[in-house]
Amino acid sequence: MKALILVGGFGTRLRPLTLSVPKPLVDFANKPMILHQIEALKAVGVTEVVLAINYQPEVMLNFLKEFEAKLGITITCSQETEPLGTAGPLALARDKLIDESGEPFFVLNSDVISEYPFKEIIEFHKAHGGEASIMVTKVDEPSKYGVVVMEESTGQVDKFVEKPKLFVGNKINAGIYLLNPSVLDRIELRPTSIEKEVFPKIAAEKKLYAMVLPGFWMDIGQPRDYITGLRLYLDSLRKKASTKLATGSHIVGNVLVHETAKIGEGCLIGPDVAIGPGCVVESGVRLSRCTVMRGVRIKKHACISSSIIGWHSTVGQWARVENMTILGEDVHVCDEIYSNGGVVLPHKEIKSSILKPEIVM
């Protein structure tokens, strides 16, 4: 089987992290976002992954080469010269996706984190015999999304309602699809939307089926949702593989600590924290609801909450970093500094406090 991952553009919503690497390579729970997906695809027998990308394909491919060998899976790029929306890239990658087997192929949105129940969706797809299967997830606030209206018992999709004003349902497109090769005959090579143009036509022919995603789901393409996604992911890890989580008197709730990270005396860490490789957390530090990426040093008695600390940054003694502060790569926050929602571009030294959310160039 094959899979296409829609990587797309610049990842502007996750700047300043995406100023250093393409968005799918931004670490999430101590590994690049896209690797969570590729590993889950490999586990259900996918042999080839195609990345639909219009930005920095060399960086992506060089990076993924090592994983290709490690996982034993082929990873190639299909590069757009202009943004093609969510359906155009399928037409562009047509020759990579179709082979004589006639097997269906996966399409994933690269920002989506979940338990990736690919095995279940393959079984669902075979059972209903339609042309396309999509995963949907239940949300509390459906008006922000495209809602999928479906027949509950069979999963047959009736229609899509984009950002409904009136309540029509609470199931939204989760950005995970399994499609028969015949779907490619419906897509022209031009900028086009799979949700707005392709799926409604398949639904009108009663060949589109939706399955409710078991477990959690989050689009982690922006900082607040990234932090929420980390909480959901660690919750899921607690249920499935709790041995991977840190334990000890200084740990509260779910915490992921890379084996090469060092943590000092008298710290309090958690809940919902990921600490990456080579990090040094000095004594008396307090961390909650945050991600600390590779090579970061957090000095004595600093306090970090609801924030993302980019690669190789340092946070000074007694500093306080909170409220969706995002530090890009190699940012140095001086001792006793306060950051309230600062978004700091890479290679910057912060010598004075950031009292209200702002971008620091």
mmCIF file of C-alpha atoms in Angstrom:
data_model
loop_
_atom_site.group_PDB
_atom_site.id
_atom_site.type_symbol
_atom_site.label_atom_id
_atom_site.label_comp_id
_atom_site.label_asym_id
_atom_site.label_seq_id
_atom_site.Cartn_x
_atom_site.Cartn_y
_atom_site.Cartn_z
ATOM 1 C CA MET A 1 0.000 0.000 0.000
ATOM 2 C CA LYS A 2 0.966 3.612 -0.520
ATOM 3 C CA ALA A 3 0.252 6.871 1.287
ATOM 4 C CA LEU A 4 0.323 10.557 0.370
ATOM 5 C CA ILE A 5 0.981 13.092 3.119
ATOM 6 C CA LEU A 6 -0.143 16.651 2.351
ATOM 7 C CA VAL A 7 2.703 18.771 3.659
ATOM 8 C CA GLY A 8 1.995 21.950 1.700
ATOM 9 C CA GLY A 9 3.482 25.307 2.521
ATOM 10 C CA PHE A 10 5.376 27.456 4.933
ATOM 11 C CA GLY A 11 3.847 26.568 8.295
ATOM 12 C CA THR A 12 3.363 30.253 9.108
ATOM 13 C CA ARG A 13 1.127 29.540 12.112
ATOM 14 C CA LEU A 14 3.951 27.679 13.854
ATOM 15 C CA ARG A 15 6.558 30.364 13.278
ATOM 16 C CA PRO A 16 9.161 30.956 14.702
ATOM 17 C CA LEU A 17 9.770 27.175 14.889
ATOM 18 C CA THR A 18 9.183 26.759 11.152
ATOM 19 C CA LEU A 19 11.832 29.377 10.383
ATOM 20 C CA SER A 20 14.362 26.669 11.328
ATOM 21 C CA VAL A 21 12.798 23.533 9.827
ATOM 22 C CA PRO A 22 9.788 22.700 7.614
ATOM 23 C CA LYS A 23 6.693 22.225 9.767
ATOM 24 C CA PRO A 24 6.487 18.399 9.555
ATOM 25 C CA LEU A 25 9.978 18.239 11.056
ATOM 26 C CA VAL A 26 9.061 20.309 14.111
ATOM 27 C CA ASP A 27 9.354 18.019 17.129
ATOM 28 C CA PHE A 28 6.180 16.825 18.809
ATOM 29 C CA ALA A 29 6.566 14.574 21.866
ATOM 30 C CA ASN A 30 10.278 14.220 21.083
ATOM 31 C CA LYS A 31 10.061 13.238 17.442
ATOM 32 C CA PRO A 32 9.264 15.075 14.211
ATOM 33 C CA MET A 33 5.496 15.392 13.700
ATOM 34 C CA ILE A 34 5.562 13.524 10.410
ATOM 35 C CA LEU A 35 7.411 10.571 11.897
ATOM 36 C CA HIS A 36 4.412 9.721 14.109
ATOM 37 C CA GLN A 37 2.418 9.277 10.890
ATOM 38 C CA ILE A 38 5.076 7.424 8.905
ATOM 39 C CA GLU A 39 5.653 4.907 11.725
ATOM 40 C CA ALA A 40 1.910 4.220 12.014
ATOM 41 C CA LEU A 41 1.612 3.770 8.227
ATOM 42 C CA LYS A 42 4.552 1.366 8.204
ATOM 43 C CA ALA A 43 2.864 -0.666 10.965
ATOM 44 C CA VAL A 44 -0.140 -1.444 8.706
ATOM 45 C CA GLY A 45 1.999 -2.450 5.741
ATOM 46 C CA VAL A 46 2.408 0.787 3.791
ATOM 47 C CA THR A 47 5.614 0.454 1.749
ATOM 48 C CA GLU A 48 5.819 3.857 0.077
ATOM 49 C CA VAL A 49 5.077 7.340 1.389
ATOM 50 C CA VAL A 50 4.839 10.317 -0.971
ATOM 51 C CA LEU A 51 5.160 13.813 0.506
ATOM 52 C CA ALA A 52 3.229 16.500 -1.375
ATOM 53 C CA ILE A 53 5.267 19.597 -0.741
ATOM 54 C CA ASN A 54 5.922 23.034 -2.212
ATOM 55 C CA TYR A 55 8.587 24.287 0.157
ATOM 56 C CA GLN A 56 12.127 23.086 0.973
ATOM 57 C CA PRO A 57 11.797 19.496 -0.342
ATOM 58 C CA GLU A 58 15.591 18.973 -0.104
ATOM 59 C CA VAL A 59 15.572 19.648 3.631
ATOM 60 C CA MET A 60 12.705 17.220 4.132
ATOM 61 C CA LEU A 61 14.195 14.449 2.020
ATOM 62 C CA ASN A 62 17.706 14.718 3.467
ATOM 63 C CA PHE A 63 16.233 14.522 6.919
ATOM 64 C CA LEU A 64 13.973 11.573 6.138
ATOM 65 C CA LYS A 65 16.682 9.534 4.381
ATOM 66 C CA GLU A 66 17.905 8.138 7.723
ATOM 67 C CA PHE A 67 14.374 7.070 8.653
ATOM 68 C CA GLU A 68 13.861 5.417 5.278
ATOM 69 C CA ALA A 69 16.600 2.939 6.088
ATOM 70 C CA LYS A 70 15.620 2.608 9.747
ATOM 71 C CA LEU A 71 11.943 1.897 9.016
ATOM 72 C CA GLY A 72 12.455 0.094 5.724
ATOM 73 C CA ILE A 73 9.983 2.297 3.840
ATOM 74 C CA THR A 74 10.364 4.336 0.641
ATOM 75 C CA ILE A 75 9.859 8.095 1.056
ATOM 76 C CA THR A 76 9.639 10.320 -2.016
ATOM 77 C CA CYS A 77 8.563 13.901 -2.730
ATOM 78 C CA SER A 78 6.041 15.225 -5.189
ATOM 79 C CA GLN A 79 6.872 18.899 -5.539
ATOM 80 C CA GLU A 80 4.290 21.512 -6.492
ATOM 81 C CA THR A 81 5.535 24.582 -8.335
ATOM 82 C CA GLU A 82 2.374 26.423 -7.261
ATOM 83 C CA PRO A 83 0.101 25.647 -4.292
ATOM 84 C CA LEU A 84 -2.455 23.086 -5.497
ATOM 85 C CA GLY A 85 -4.836 23.019 -2.550
ATOM 86 C CA THR A 86 -5.816 19.695 -0.973
ATOM 87 C CA ALA A 87 -6.797 17.741 -4.135
ATOM 88 C CA GLY A 88 -4.408 19.022 -6.828
ATOM 89 C CA PRO A 89 -1.426 17.281 -5.184
ATOM 90 C CA LEU A 90 -3.164 13.904 -5.681
ATOM 91 C CA ALA A 91 -3.365 14.531 -9.429
ATOM 92 C CA LEU A 92 0.287 15.614 -9.452
ATOM 93 C CA ALA A 93 1.393 12.450 -7.629
ATOM 94 C CA ARG A 94 -0.909 10.205 -9.672
ATOM 95 C CA ASP A 95 1.884 8.104 -11.220
ATOM 96 C CA LYS A 96 3.459 7.519 -7.803
ATOM 97 C CA LEU A 97 0.150 6.419 -6.241
ATOM 98 C CA ILE A 98 -1.193 4.077 -8.918
ATOM 99 C CA ASP A 99 0.240 0.639 -9.572
ATOM 100 C CA GLU A 100 -1.130 -2.609 -10.977
ATOM 101 C CA SER A 101 -2.316 -3.809 -7.544
ATOM 102 C CA GLY A 102 -5.378 -1.526 -7.576
ATOM 103 C CA GLU A 103 -5.051 -1.198 -3.784
ATOM 104 C CA PRO A 104 -6.538 1.879 -2.081
ATOM 105 C CA PHE A 105 -4.084 4.483 -0.794
ATOM 106 C CA PHE A 106 -4.018 6.717 2.282
ATOM 107 C CA VAL A 107 -4.076 10.503 2.191
ATOM 108 C CA LEU A 108 -3.154 12.375 5.399
ATOM 109 C CA ASN A 109 -2.996 15.970 6.449
ATOM 110 C CA SER A 110 0.483 16.401 7.969
ATOM 111 C CA ASP A 111 -0.748 18.487 10.938
ATOM 112 C CA VAL A 112 -3.062 15.851 12.356
ATOM 113 C CA ILE A 113 -2.110 13.904 15.469
ATOM 114 C CA SER A 114 -4.240 10.947 16.632
ATOM 115 C CA GLU A 115 -3.973 7.252 17.435
ATOM 116 C CA TYR A 116 -3.989 6.619 13.657
ATOM 117 C CA PRO A 117 -6.393 3.645 13.546
ATOM 118 C CA PHE A 118 -5.294 2.697 10.024
ATOM 119 C CA LYS A 119 -6.038 -1.005 10.475
ATOM 120 C CA GLU A 120 -9.671 -0.225 11.385
ATOM 121 C CA ILE A 121 -10.134 2.135 8.447
ATOM 122 C CA ILE A 122 -8.810 -0.500 6.005
ATOM 123 C CA GLU A 123 -11.367 -3.009 7.373
ATOM 124 C CA PHE A 124 -14.141 -0.389 7.239
ATOM 125 C CA HIS A 125 -13.239 0.515 3.637
ATOM 126 C CA LYS A 126 -13.284 -3.105 2.481
ATOM 127 C CA ALA A 127 -16.590 -3.757 4.229
ATOM 128 C CA HIS A 128 -18.600 -0.882 2.729
ATOM 129 C CA GLY A 129 -17.314 -1.338 -0.832
ATOM 130 C CA GLY A 130 -17.546 2.359 -1.684
ATOM 131 C CA GLU A 131 -14.970 4.507 -3.435
ATOM 132 C CA ALA A 132 -13.602 6.535 -0.546
ATOM 133 C CA SER A 133 -13.443 6.450 3.259
ATOM 134 C CA ILE A 134 -12.832 9.455 5.461
ATOM 135 C CA MET A 135 -12.232 9.641 9.184
ATOM 136 C CA VAL A 136 -14.380 12.071 11.143
ATOM 137 C CA THR A 137 -13.996 13.239 14.711
ATOM 138 C CA LYS A 138 -16.520 14.697 17.147
ATOM 139 C CA VAL A 139 -15.893 18.277 18.286
ATOM 140 C CA ASP A 140 -17.583 20.572 20.785
ATOM 141 C CA GLU A 141 -17.453 23.624 18.522
ATOM 142 C CA PRO A 142 -18.441 22.433 15.017
ATOM 143 C CA SER A 143 -19.081 25.944 13.633
ATOM 144 C CA LYS A 144 -15.328 26.477 13.105
ATOM 145 C CA TYR A 145 -15.028 23.474 10.774
ATOM 146 C CA GLY A 146 -16.514 21.650 7.816
ATOM 147 C CA VAL A 147 -19.180 19.338 9.240
ATOM 148 C CA VAL A 148 -19.827 15.912 7.716
ATOM 149 C CA VAL A 149 -23.495 14.893 7.693
ATOM 150 C CA MET A 150 -23.738 11.100 7.584
ATOM 151 C CA GLU A 151 -26.031 8.133 8.010
ATOM 152 C CA GLU A 152 -25.164 6.884 11.518
ATOM 153 C CA SER A 153 -25.627 3.144 10.983
ATOM 154 C CA THR A 154 -23.760 2.688 7.668
ATOM 155 C CA GLY A 155 -21.445 5.707 7.715
ATOM 156 C CA GLN A 156 -22.643 6.766 4.272
ATOM 157 C CA VAL A 157 -21.955 10.487 3.818
ATOM 158 C CA ASP A 158 -24.911 12.628 2.827
ATOM 159 C CA LYS A 159 -23.275 16.065 2.512
ATOM 160 C CA PHE A 160 -20.691 18.529 3.794
ATOM 161 C CA VAL A 161 -21.601 21.803 5.467
ATOM 162 C CA GLU A 162 -18.770 24.339 5.688
ATOM 163 C CA LYS A 163 -18.704 26.317 9.000
ATOM 164 C CA PRO A 164 -22.440 25.845 9.733
ATOM 165 C CA LYS A 165 -24.363 28.689 11.377
ATOM 166 C CA LEU A 166 -27.090 26.294 12.517
ATOM 167 C CA PHE A 167 -26.319 22.962 14.165
ATOM 168 C CA VAL A 168 -26.285 20.131 11.606
ATOM 169 C CA GLY A 169 -23.996 17.727 13.465
ATOM 170 C CA ASN A 170 -20.738 17.622 15.409
ATOM 171 C CA LYS A 171 -18.587 15.356 13.235
ATOM 172 C CA ILE A 172 -15.837 17.029 11.273
ATOM 173 C CA ASN A 173 -13.383 15.860 8.645
ATOM 174 C CA ALA A 174 -10.307 14.575 10.510
ATOM 175 C CA GLY A 175 -7.921 14.817 7.550
ATOM 176 C CA ILE A 176 -7.319 11.049 7.188
ATOM 177 C CA TYR A 177 -8.622 9.333 4.028
ATOM 178 C CA LEU A 178 -8.438 5.947 2.306
ATOM 179 C CA LEU A 179 -9.227 6.252 -1.408
ATOM 180 C CA ASN A 180 -9.620 3.858 -4.314
ATOM 181 C CA PRO A 181 -7.398 4.718 -7.308
ATOM 182 C CA SER A 182 -10.569 5.609 -9.283
ATOM 183 C CA VAL A 183 -10.853 8.783 -7.153
ATOM 184 C CA LEU A 184 -7.836 10.126 -9.060
ATOM 185 C CA ASP A 185 -9.909 10.156 -12.258
ATOM 186 C CA ARG A 186 -12.117 12.774 -10.621
ATOM 187 C CA ILE A 187 -9.294 15.223 -9.918
ATOM 188 C CA GLU A 188 -7.834 17.713 -12.410
ATOM 189 C CA LEU A 189 -4.268 18.975 -12.142
ATOM 190 C CA ARG A 190 -5.076 22.474 -10.873
ATOM 191 C CA PRO A 191 -5.488 24.166 -7.495
ATOM 192 C CA THR A 192 -8.541 22.383 -6.115
ATOM 193 C CA SER A 193 -10.063 21.322 -2.783
ATOM 194 C CA ILE A 194 -10.754 17.682 -1.969
ATOM 195 C CA GLU A 195 -13.261 18.691 0.744
ATOM 196 C CA LYS A 196 -15.229 21.213 -1.332
ATOM 197 C CA GLU A 197 -14.990 19.816 -4.862
ATOM 198 C CA VAL A 198 -14.132 16.113 -4.886
ATOM 199 C CA PHE A 199 -15.816 14.561 -1.840
ATOM 200 C CA PRO A 200 -19.252 16.199 -2.396
ATOM 201 C CA LYS A 201 -19.402 14.615 -5.880
ATOM 202 C CA ILE A 202 -18.513 11.159 -4.506
ATOM 203 C CA ALA A 203 -21.085 11.664 -1.722
ATOM 204 C CA ALA A 204 -23.762 12.575 -4.289
ATOM 205 C CA GLU A 205 -23.149 9.166 -5.900
ATOM 206 C CA LYS A 206 -23.434 7.535 -2.453
ATOM 207 C CA LYS A 207 -19.872 6.160 -2.652
ATOM 208 C CA LEU A 208 -18.336 8.139 0.221
ATOM 209 C CA TYR A 209 -18.292 6.653 3.725
ATOM 210 C CA ALA A 210 -17.175 8.115 7.044
ATOM 211 C CA MET A 211 -15.907 6.346 10.136
ATOM 212 C CA VAL A 212 -15.788 8.020 13.541
ATOM 213 C CA LEU A 213 -12.219 8.165 14.763
ATOM 214 C CA PRO A 214 -11.673 6.241 18.001
ATOM 215 C CA GLY A 215 -9.467 8.023 20.532
ATOM 216 C CA PHE A 216 -8.154 11.571 20.431
ATOM 217 C CA TRP A 217 -7.614 13.955 17.506
ATOM 218 C CA MET A 218 -5.911 17.329 17.159
ATOM 219 C CA ASP A 219 -4.708 19.561 14.356
ATOM 220 C CA ILE A 220 -1.439 20.781 15.885
ATOM 221 C CA GLY A 221 -0.674 23.397 13.227
ATOM 222 C CA GLN A 222 -0.747 26.275 15.714
ATOM 223 C CA PRO A 223 0.822 26.746 19.165
ATOM 224 C CA ARG A 224 -2.272 26.553 21.382
ATOM 225 C CA ASP A 225 -3.476 23.398 19.640
ATOM 226 C CA TYR A 226 0.056 21.967 19.720
ATOM 227 C CA ILE A 227 0.060 22.260 23.526
ATOM 228 C CA THR A 228 -3.439 20.723 23.718
ATOM 229 C CA GLY A 229 -2.354 17.965 21.320
ATOM 230 C CA LEU A 230 0.589 17.137 23.574
ATOM 231 C CA ARG A 231 -1.779 16.660 26.525
ATOM 232 C CA LEU A 232 -4.034 14.352 24.487
ATOM 233 C CA TYR A 233 -1.082 12.408 23.082
ATOM 234 C CA LEU A 234 0.473 11.867 26.528
ATOM 235 C CA ASP A 235 -2.947 10.800 27.885
ATOM 236 C CA SER A 236 -3.161 8.223 25.130
ATOM 237 C CA LEU A 237 0.414 7.079 25.817
ATOM 238 C CA ARG A 238 -0.506 6.619 29.494
ATOM 239 C CA LYS A 239 -3.263 4.195 28.449
ATOM 240 C CA LYS A 240 -1.277 2.325 25.787
ATOM 241 C CA ALA A 241 2.395 2.369 26.804
ATOM 242 C CA SER A 242 2.771 3.996 30.196
ATOM 243 C CA THR A 243 6.299 2.630 30.635
ATOM 244 C CA LYS A 244 7.480 5.317 28.198
ATOM 245 C CA LEU A 245 6.429 8.054 30.636
ATOM 246 C CA ALA A 246 8.681 9.395 33.376
ATOM 247 C CA THR A 247 8.144 8.453 37.033
ATOM 248 C CA GLY A 248 9.466 9.801 40.302
ATOM 249 C CA SER A 249 8.643 12.095 43.206
ATOM 250 C CA HIS A 250 9.389 15.186 41.086
ATOM 251 C CA ILE A 251 6.963 14.166 38.304
ATOM 252 C CA VAL A 252 3.291 15.235 38.266
ATOM 253 C CA GLY A 253 0.907 13.711 35.710
ATOM 254 C CA ASN A 254 2.124 12.711 32.256
ATOM 255 C CA VAL A 255 5.712 13.648 31.402
ATOM 256 C CA LEU A 256 7.959 12.422 28.588
ATOM 257 C CA VAL A 257 11.704 12.761 29.222
ATOM 258 C CA HIS A 258 14.316 11.719 26.670
ATOM 259 C CA GLU A 259 16.862 9.297 28.104
ATOM 260 C CA THR A 260 19.746 11.722 27.386
ATOM 261 C CA ALA A 261 18.157 14.666 29.241
ATOM 262 C CA LYS A 262 19.442 15.562 32.708
ATOM 263 C CA ILE A 263 17.162 16.807 35.473
ATOM 264 C CA GLY A 264 18.468 18.419 38.660
ATOM 265 C CA GLU A 265 17.401 18.224 42.301
ATOM 266 C CA GLY A 266 14.159 19.636 43.670
ATOM 267 C CA CYS A 267 12.404 20.136 40.317
ATOM 268 C CA LEU A 268 8.658 19.798 39.826
ATOM 269 C CA ILE A 269 7.801 18.659 36.315
ATOM 270 C CA GLY A 270 4.353 18.140 34.812
ATOM 271 C CA PRO A 271 1.656 17.730 33.935
ATOM 272 C CA ASP A 272 1.875 17.445 30.126
ATOM 273 C CA VAL A 273 5.559 18.121 29.517
ATOM 274 C CA ALA A 274 7.967 16.776 26.882
ATOM 275 C CA ILE A 275 11.713 17.181 27.442
ATOM 276 C CA GLY A 276 13.891 16.455 24.413
ATOM 277 C CA PRO A 277 17.336 14.889 23.886
ATOM 278 C CA GLY A 278 20.362 16.497 25.515
ATOM 279 C CA CYS A 279 18.333 18.962 27.578
ATOM 280 C CA VAL A 280 19.662 20.142 30.923
ATOM 281 C CA VAL A 281 17.123 21.129 33.551
ATOM 282 C CA GLU A 282 18.932 22.571 36.576
ATOM 283 C CA SER A 283 17.737 22.328 40.174
ATOM 284 C CA GLY A 284 14.499 23.849 41.448
ATOM 285 C CA VAL A 285 12.910 24.273 38.020
ATOM 286 C CA ARG A 286 9.114 24.155 37.564
ATOM 287 C CA LEU A 287 7.732 22.966 34.199
ATOM 288 C CA SER A 288 4.093 22.421 33.213
ATOM 289 C CA ARG A 289 2.176 22.072 29.911
ATOM 290 C CA CYS A 290 5.235 22.770 27.798
ATOM 291 C CA THR A 291 7.639 21.327 25.268
ATOM 292 C CA VAL A 292 11.374 21.706 25.729
ATOM 293 C CA MET A 293 13.185 20.760 22.514
ATOM 294 C CA ARG A 294 16.579 19.216 21.881
ATOM 295 C CA GLY A 295 19.631 20.809 23.513
ATOM 296 C CA VAL A 296 17.812 23.326 25.702
ATOM 297 C CA ARG A 297 19.227 24.438 29.065
ATOM 298 C CA ILE A 298 16.856 25.653 31.775
ATOM 299 C CA LYS A 299 18.701 27.270 34.640
ATOM 300 C CA LYS A 300 17.986 27.102 38.359
ATOM 301 C CA HIS A 301 14.529 27.978 39.666
ATOM 302 C CA ALA A 302 13.119 29.002 36.284
ATOM 303 C CA CYS A 303 9.385 28.459 35.800
ATOM 304 C CA ILE A 304 7.866 27.580 32.408
ATOM 305 C CA SER A 305 4.203 26.895 31.638
ATOM 306 C CA SER A 306 2.036 26.678 28.487
ATOM 307 C CA SER A 307 5.002 27.431 26.235
ATOM 308 C CA ILE A 308 7.275 25.933 23.579
ATOM 309 C CA ILE A 309 11.039 26.268 24.021
ATOM 310 C CA GLY A 310 12.832 25.827 20.672
ATOM 311 C CA TRP A 311 16.039 23.887 20.018
ATOM 312 C CA HIS A 312 19.255 24.877 21.832
ATOM 313 C CA SER A 313 17.673 27.798 23.681
ATOM 314 C CA THR A 314 18.428 28.747 27.273
ATOM 315 C CA VAL A 315 16.130 30.095 29.963
ATOM 316 C CA GLY A 316 17.933 31.983 32.739
ATOM 317 C CA GLN A 317 17.758 31.574 36.525
ATOM 318 C CA TRP A 318 14.490 32.607 38.158
ATOM 319 C CA ALA A 319 13.046 33.481 34.738
ATOM 320 C CA ARG A 320 9.314 33.015 34.251
ATOM 321 C CA VAL A 321 8.030 32.001 30.811
ATOM 322 C CA GLU A 322 4.293 31.515 30.308
ATOM 323 C CA ASN A 323 1.061 32.120 28.365
ATOM 324 C CA MET A 324 1.994 30.633 24.960
ATOM 325 C CA THR A 325 5.505 32.008 24.835
ATOM 326 C CA ILE A 326 7.239 30.465 21.813
ATOM 327 C CA LEU A 327 11.021 30.654 21.678
ATOM 328 C CA GLY A 328 12.543 29.952 18.263
ATOM 329 C CA GLU A 329 15.825 28.098 17.843
ATOM 330 C CA ASP A 330 18.812 29.352 19.879
ATOM 331 C CA VAL A 331 17.006 32.035 21.914
ATOM 332 C CA HIS A 332 18.572 33.102 25.194
ATOM 333 C CA VAL A 333 16.337 34.450 27.943
ATOM 334 C CA CYS A 334 18.442 36.229 30.578
ATOM 335 C CA ASP A 335 18.152 35.664 34.348
ATOM 336 C CA GLU A 336 15.031 36.925 36.131
ATOM 337 C CA ILE A 337 13.222 37.813 32.884
ATOM 338 C CA TYR A 338 9.438 37.473 32.561
ATOM 339 C CA SER A 339 7.823 36.511 29.244
ATOM 340 C CA ASN A 340 4.046 36.735 28.934
ATOM 341 C CA GLY A 341 3.223 35.267 25.517
ATOM 342 C CA GLY A 342 6.346 36.486 23.749
ATOM 343 C CA VAL A 343 6.994 34.994 20.311
ATOM 344 C CA VAL A 344 10.733 35.235 19.793
ATOM 345 C CA LEU A 345 12.498 34.711 16.468
ATOM 346 C CA PRO A 346 15.644 32.529 16.305
ATOM 347 C CA HIS A 347 19.122 33.567 17.533
ATOM 348 C CA LYS A 348 17.908 36.323 19.832
ATOM 349 C CA GLU A 349 18.876 37.334 23.354
ATOM 350 C CA ILE A 350 16.076 38.597 25.609
ATOM 351 C CA LYS A 351 17.434 41.081 28.138
ATOM 352 C CA SER A 352 14.195 42.803 29.161
ATOM 353 C CA SER A 353 10.812 41.374 30.123
ATOM 354 C CA ILE A 354 7.978 40.848 27.634
ATOM 355 C CA LEU A 355 4.922 41.999 29.554
ATOM 356 C CA LYS A 356 2.229 41.371 26.971
ATOM 357 C CA PRO A 357 2.005 38.962 24.016
ATOM 358 C CA GLU A 358 4.115 40.318 21.157
ATOM 359 C CA ILE A 359 6.565 39.256 18.472
ATOM 360 C CA VAL A 360 10.237 39.932 19.192
ATOM 361 C CA MET A 361 12.279 40.182 15.993
#
